[in-house]
Amino acid sequence: EQDLRDLFRPDIYQVEAIQIPMQLGKSKGFAMIRFTQEWMAVQSIMDFNDSEVKGRPVQLLRFSKEERENHSPGKGRVPGGEDDCTVIIKNLPPQVKDHQIRASIPPKFTVKTLLIPMNMHGQGLGHCFCRLVDETQVREMLLELTGGLIAGINVSLGRLYGDRPRARSARRSRSRRRRSRSRRRSGRRSSPARQRRRSP
C-alpha cells in the first residue's frame, strides 16, 4: 500500500483510501484508490498510466461504485467508456475559472463535466479535463479549438488516452497472442501425424 501512496504527490493528490483485494493471502493483482475529488482520479491517469510499481508497469482505470463494490475494476468501463470522450485543454493560466473555459467553448459542444486540477494553494495546474458526449464531438473539438484562445492565452488540446484507447488495443493484442498460441499448439499436435504419414 505504501508503494502506491508514494506515487502521489501530497501537494496535489489527497488519497482517501487504498484497498488491495486479497485471495489466499496474496494480492489479486489490482488495487482500488479513492481520492477526495474526481479530478484527482482523472489526473492520476494522465500522470501515472504505464508507470512502474516495484518494477512492474501499471495501468490506471476509472470505474463505477458498483464495480468497486464487486471488486471488478474496468469491466465495461474506461478506457473504452466515458473517459475516451475526455479532452485535455492545456496551457491554461493558473487563475483560470470554470466560466471562462465554458464561455470559450462553442455551444455546439455538449460539456458533460469540466474538471480543473488544482494544487493545495488553489491554483490551477495549467490544464483541465473536458468530458464531451461522444467521439464525434471529441474529434471536432480537437480540430476546431487547438490554438484557440481561452482567458487570452493560446491553448492546445489532447486526449486523455491518446489517439487510440488503450484497452481496445490491449484486447486486440491479447486476442492476437491467444490465436498465436493456439496455432502453435495446433502445429505441435499435428506434427506427429504428419511425420507418420511421411514414414514408409
PDB file of C-alpha atoms in Angstrom, residues 21-178:
ATOM      1  CA  PRO A  21      -8.204  -7.167  -2.642  1.00  0.00           C
ATOM      2  CA  MET A  22      -6.544 -10.375  -1.428  1.00  0.00           C
ATOM      3  CA  GLN A  23      -7.050 -14.073  -2.087  1.00  0.00           C
ATOM      4  CA  LEU A  24      -5.351 -16.781  -0.032  1.00  0.00           C
ATOM      5  CA  GLY A  25      -3.057 -14.165   1.448  1.00  0.00           C
ATOM      6  CA  LYS A  26      -1.932 -12.821  -1.938  1.00  0.00           C
ATOM      7  CA  SER A  27      -2.917  -9.724  -3.882  1.00  0.00           C
ATOM      8  CA  LYS A  28      -5.328 -10.264  -6.788  1.00  0.00           C
ATOM      9  CA  GLY A  29      -3.119  -8.020  -8.884  1.00  0.00           C
ATOM     10  CA  PHE A  30      -5.019  -4.736  -8.628  1.00  0.00           C
ATOM     11  CA  ALA A  31      -5.811  -2.048  -6.103  1.00  0.00           C
ATOM     12  CA  MET A  32      -8.636   0.442  -5.689  1.00  0.00           C
ATOM     13  CA  ILE A  33      -7.663   4.010  -4.835  1.00  0.00           C
ATOM     14  CA  ARG A  34     -10.242   6.581  -3.759  1.00  0.00           C
ATOM     15  CA  PHE A  35      -9.393  10.277  -3.992  1.00  0.00           C
ATOM     16  CA  THR A  36     -11.152  13.150  -2.293  1.00  0.00           C
ATOM     17  CA  GLN A  37     -12.026  14.831  -5.611  1.00  0.00           C
ATOM     18  CA  GLU A  38     -12.959  13.488  -9.023  1.00  0.00           C
ATOM     19  CA  TRP A  39     -10.347  15.462 -10.945  1.00  0.00           C
ATOM     20  CA  MET A  40      -7.596  13.717  -8.986  1.00  0.00           C
ATOM     21  CA  ALA A  41      -8.687  10.355 -10.405  1.00  0.00           C
ATOM     22  CA  VAL A  42      -8.507  11.695 -13.959  1.00  0.00           C
ATOM     23  CA  GLN A  43      -5.208  13.466 -13.253  1.00  0.00           C
ATOM     24  CA  SER A  44      -3.696  10.243 -11.932  1.00  0.00           C
ATOM     25  CA  ILE A  45      -4.433   8.520 -15.251  1.00  0.00           C
ATOM     26  CA  MET A  46      -2.604  11.261 -17.133  1.00  0.00           C
ATOM     27  CA  ASP A  47       0.345  11.270 -14.716  1.00  0.00           C
ATOM     28  CA  PHE A  48       0.881   7.613 -13.893  1.00  0.00           C
ATOM     29  CA  ASN A  49      -0.556   5.334 -16.584  1.00  0.00           C
ATOM     30  CA  ASP A  50       2.212   2.883 -17.590  1.00  0.00           C
ATOM     31  CA  SER A  51       4.415   3.925 -14.664  1.00  0.00           C
ATOM     32  CA  GLU A  52       6.079   1.215 -12.562  1.00  0.00           C
ATOM     33  CA  VAL A  53       5.448  -0.081  -9.052  1.00  0.00           C
ATOM     34  CA  LYS A  54       8.136  -2.462  -7.790  1.00  0.00           C
ATOM     35  CA  GLY A  55       9.446  -2.825 -11.328  1.00  0.00           C
ATOM     36  CA  ARG A  56       6.085  -3.730 -12.857  1.00  0.00           C
ATOM     37  CA  PRO A  57       4.159  -1.446 -15.248  1.00  0.00           C
ATOM     38  CA  VAL A  58       0.725  -0.424 -14.013  1.00  0.00           C
ATOM     39  CA  GLN A  59      -2.379   0.778 -15.809  1.00  0.00           C
ATOM     40  CA  LEU A  60      -4.884   3.125 -14.188  1.00  0.00           C
ATOM     41  CA  LEU A  61      -8.606   2.939 -14.938  1.00  0.00           C
ATOM     42  CA  ARG A  62     -11.639   4.655 -13.507  1.00  0.00           C
ATOM     43  CA  PHE A  63     -14.650   2.548 -12.585  1.00  0.00           C
ATOM     44  CA  SER A  64     -18.057   2.806 -11.035  1.00  0.00           C
ATOM     45  CA  LYS A  65     -19.184   2.443  -7.451  1.00  0.00           C
ATOM     46  CA  GLU A  66     -20.861  -0.872  -8.332  1.00  0.00           C
ATOM     47  CA  GLU A  67     -17.642  -2.232  -9.815  1.00  0.00           C
ATOM     48  CA  ARG A  68     -15.725  -1.097  -6.747  1.00  0.00           C
ATOM     49  CA  GLU A  69     -18.131  -2.972  -4.506  1.00  0.00           C
ATOM     50  CA  ASN A  70     -17.843  -6.097  -6.677  1.00  0.00           C
ATOM     51  CA  HIS A  71     -14.044  -5.838  -6.912  1.00  0.00           C
ATOM     52  CA  SER A  72     -14.181  -5.809 -10.723  1.00  0.00           C
ATOM     53  CA  PRO A  73     -12.422  -2.618 -11.923  1.00  0.00           C
ATOM     54  CA  GLY A  74     -12.509  -1.776 -15.599  1.00  0.00           C
ATOM     55  CA  LYS A  75     -15.346  -4.167 -16.512  1.00  0.00           C
ATOM     56  CA  GLY A  76     -17.414  -2.381 -19.138  1.00  0.00           C
ATOM     57  CA  ARG A  77     -15.810   0.942 -18.182  1.00  0.00           C
ATOM     58  CA  VAL A  78     -12.923   3.086 -19.289  1.00  0.00           C
ATOM     59  CA  PRO A  79     -10.792   3.060 -21.348  1.00  0.00           C
ATOM     60  CA  GLY A  80     -13.443   2.460 -23.972  1.00  0.00           C
ATOM     61  CA  GLY A  81     -16.056   4.299 -21.896  1.00  0.00           C
ATOM     62  CA  GLU A  82     -16.675   7.850 -20.760  1.00  0.00           C
ATOM     63  CA  ASP A  83     -13.050   8.870 -20.393  1.00  0.00           C
ATOM     64  CA  ASP A  84     -12.398   8.106 -24.049  1.00  0.00           C
ATOM     65  CA  CYS A  85     -14.512  11.232 -24.627  1.00  0.00           C
ATOM     66  CA  THR A  86     -12.380  13.372 -22.323  1.00  0.00           C
ATOM     67  CA  VAL A  87     -10.349  16.155 -23.900  1.00  0.00           C
ATOM     68  CA  ILE A  88      -7.402  17.753 -22.096  1.00  0.00           C
ATOM     69  CA  ILE A  89      -7.216  21.524 -22.626  1.00  0.00           C
ATOM     70  CA  LYS A  90      -3.604  22.535 -21.968  1.00  0.00           C
ATOM     71  CA  ASN A  91      -1.593  25.727 -21.422  1.00  0.00           C
ATOM     72  CA  LEU A  92      -4.240  27.350 -19.239  1.00  0.00           C
ATOM     73  CA  PRO A  93      -3.287  30.161 -16.827  1.00  0.00           C
ATOM     74  CA  PRO A  94      -3.229  29.147 -13.131  1.00  0.00           C
ATOM     75  CA  GLN A  95      -6.053  31.544 -12.246  1.00  0.00           C
ATOM     76  CA  VAL A  96      -8.448  30.407 -14.959  1.00  0.00           C
ATOM     77  CA  LYS A  97     -12.050  29.861 -13.866  1.00  0.00           C
ATOM     78  CA  ASP A  98     -14.671  27.355 -14.913  1.00  0.00           C
ATOM     79  CA  HIS A  99     -16.893  30.020 -16.521  1.00  0.00           C
ATOM     80  CA  GLN A 100     -14.007  31.377 -18.616  1.00  0.00           C
ATOM     81  CA  ILE A 101     -13.358  27.974 -20.127  1.00  0.00           C
ATOM     82  CA  ARG A 102     -17.027  27.256 -20.763  1.00  0.00           C
ATOM     83  CA  ALA A 103     -17.519  30.667 -22.406  1.00  0.00           C
ATOM     84  CA  SER A 104     -14.734  29.831 -24.878  1.00  0.00           C
ATOM     85  CA  ILE A 105     -16.286  26.514 -25.939  1.00  0.00           C
ATOM     86  CA  PRO A 106     -18.798  26.887 -28.819  1.00  0.00           C
ATOM     87  CA  PRO A 107     -22.361  25.964 -27.816  1.00  0.00           C
ATOM     88  CA  LYS A 108     -22.499  23.113 -30.334  1.00  0.00           C
ATOM     89  CA  PHE A 109     -20.281  21.111 -27.966  1.00  0.00           C
ATOM     90  CA  THR A 110     -22.094  19.464 -25.051  1.00  0.00           C
ATOM     91  CA  VAL A 111     -19.850  19.516 -21.983  1.00  0.00           C
ATOM     92  CA  LYS A 112     -20.839  16.803 -19.505  1.00  0.00           C
ATOM     93  CA  THR A 113     -18.208  17.710 -16.919  1.00  0.00           C
ATOM     94  CA  LEU A 114     -15.368  20.206 -16.683  1.00  0.00           C
ATOM     95  CA  LEU A 115     -12.683  19.446 -14.089  1.00  0.00           C
ATOM     96  CA  ILE A 116      -9.848  21.859 -13.246  1.00  0.00           C
ATOM     97  CA  PRO A 117      -6.972  20.231 -11.295  1.00  0.00           C
ATOM     98  CA  MET A 118      -5.544  22.498  -8.586  1.00  0.00           C
ATOM     99  CA  ASN A 119      -2.671  22.406  -6.128  1.00  0.00           C
ATOM    100  CA  MET A 120      -3.012  22.881  -2.388  1.00  0.00           C
ATOM    101  CA  HIS A 121      -2.895  26.664  -2.850  1.00  0.00           C
ATOM    102  CA  GLY A 122      -5.944  26.680  -5.095  1.00  0.00           C
ATOM    103  CA  GLN A 123      -4.021  27.399  -8.293  1.00  0.00           C
ATOM    104  CA  GLY A 124      -4.729  25.514 -11.490  1.00  0.00           C
ATOM    105  CA  LEU A 125      -2.133  23.065 -12.811  1.00  0.00           C
ATOM    106  CA  GLY A 126      -2.298  24.531 -16.319  1.00  0.00           C
ATOM    107  CA  HIS A 127      -4.904  22.235 -17.856  1.00  0.00           C
ATOM    108  CA  CYS A 128      -8.433  20.956 -17.435  1.00  0.00           C
ATOM    109  CA  PHE A 129     -10.420  17.851 -18.346  1.00  0.00           C
ATOM    110  CA  CYS A 130     -13.438  18.425 -20.556  1.00  0.00           C
ATOM    111  CA  ARG A 131     -15.738  15.424 -20.978  1.00  0.00           C
ATOM    112  CA  LEU A 132     -17.972  15.514 -24.048  1.00  0.00           C
ATOM    113  CA  VAL A 133     -20.920  13.361 -25.047  1.00  0.00           C
ATOM    114  CA  ASP A 134     -19.417  11.313 -27.877  1.00  0.00           C
ATOM    115  CA  GLU A 135     -16.431  10.581 -30.091  1.00  0.00           C
ATOM    116  CA  THR A 136     -17.646  12.850 -32.901  1.00  0.00           C
ATOM    117  CA  GLN A 137     -17.605  15.905 -30.656  1.00  0.00           C
ATOM    118  CA  VAL A 138     -14.132  14.975 -29.412  1.00  0.00           C
ATOM    119  CA  ARG A 139     -12.724  14.907 -32.946  1.00  0.00           C
ATOM    120  CA  GLU A 140     -14.410  18.188 -33.867  1.00  0.00           C
ATOM    121  CA  MET A 141     -13.185  19.970 -30.741  1.00  0.00           C
ATOM    122  CA  LEU A 142      -9.603  18.790 -31.298  1.00  0.00           C
ATOM    123  CA  LEU A 143      -9.722  20.228 -34.813  1.00  0.00           C
ATOM    124  CA  GLU A 144     -11.521  23.479 -34.057  1.00  0.00           C
ATOM    125  CA  LEU A 145     -10.178  24.659 -30.701  1.00  0.00           C
ATOM    126  CA  THR A 146      -6.477  23.726 -30.854  1.00  0.00           C
ATOM    127  CA  GLY A 147      -4.595  27.019 -30.991  1.00  0.00           C
ATOM    128  CA  GLY A 148      -7.659  28.980 -29.898  1.00  0.00           C
ATOM    129  CA  LEU A 149      -7.818  31.499 -27.062  1.00  0.00           C
ATOM    130  CA  ILE A 150      -9.039  30.868 -23.526  1.00  0.00           C
ATOM    131  CA  ALA A 151      -8.558  33.671 -20.987  1.00  0.00           C
ATOM    132  CA  GLY A 152      -6.387  35.409 -23.593  1.00  0.00           C
ATOM    133  CA  ILE A 153      -3.924  32.520 -23.977  1.00  0.00           C
ATOM    134  CA  ASN A 154      -3.460  30.108 -26.877  1.00  0.00           C
ATOM    135  CA  VAL A 155      -4.302  26.590 -25.765  1.00  0.00           C
ATOM    136  CA  SER A 156      -3.548  23.133 -27.094  1.00  0.00           C
ATOM    137  CA  LEU A 157      -5.777  20.091 -26.860  1.00  0.00           C
ATOM    138  CA  GLY A 158      -5.193  16.376 -26.465  1.00  0.00           C
ATOM    139  CA  ARG A 159      -6.942  13.204 -25.377  1.00  0.00           C
ATOM    140  CA  LEU A 160      -6.684  11.541 -22.002  1.00  0.00           C
ATOM    141  CA  TYR A 161      -5.827   8.165 -23.554  1.00  0.00           C
ATOM    142  CA  GLY A 162      -4.120   9.479 -26.673  1.00  0.00           C
ATOM    143  CA  ASP A 163      -5.410   8.846 -30.186  1.00  0.00           C
ATOM    144  CA  ARG A 164      -6.107   5.185 -29.551  1.00  0.00           C
ATOM    145  CA  PRO A 165      -7.908   3.897 -26.428  1.00  0.00           C
ATOM    146  CA  ARG A 166      -5.516   1.648 -24.517  1.00  0.00           C
ATOM    147  CA  ALA A 167      -7.971  -1.056 -23.511  1.00  0.00           C
ATOM    148  CA  ARG A 168      -9.122  -1.707 -27.055  1.00  0.00           C
ATOM    149  CA  SER A 169      -5.614  -2.065 -28.417  1.00  0.00           C
ATOM    150  CA  ALA A 170      -4.754  -4.242 -25.413  1.00  0.00           C
ATOM    151  CA  ARG A 171      -7.716  -6.512 -26.117  1.00  0.00           C
ATOM    152  CA  ARG A 172      -6.619  -6.850 -29.746  1.00  0.00           C
ATOM    153  CA  SER A 173      -3.079  -7.622 -28.627  1.00  0.00           C
ATOM    154  CA  ARG A 174      -4.295 -10.286 -26.171  1.00  0.00           C
ATOM    155  CA  SER A 175      -6.504 -11.784 -28.885  1.00  0.00           C
ATOM    156  CA  ARG A 176      -3.571 -11.989 -31.295  1.00  0.00           C
ATOM    157  CA  ARG A 177      -1.434 -13.654 -28.626  1.00  0.00           C
ATOM    158  CA  ARG A 178      -4.158 -16.230 -27.944  1.00  0.00           C
TER     159      ARG A 178
END
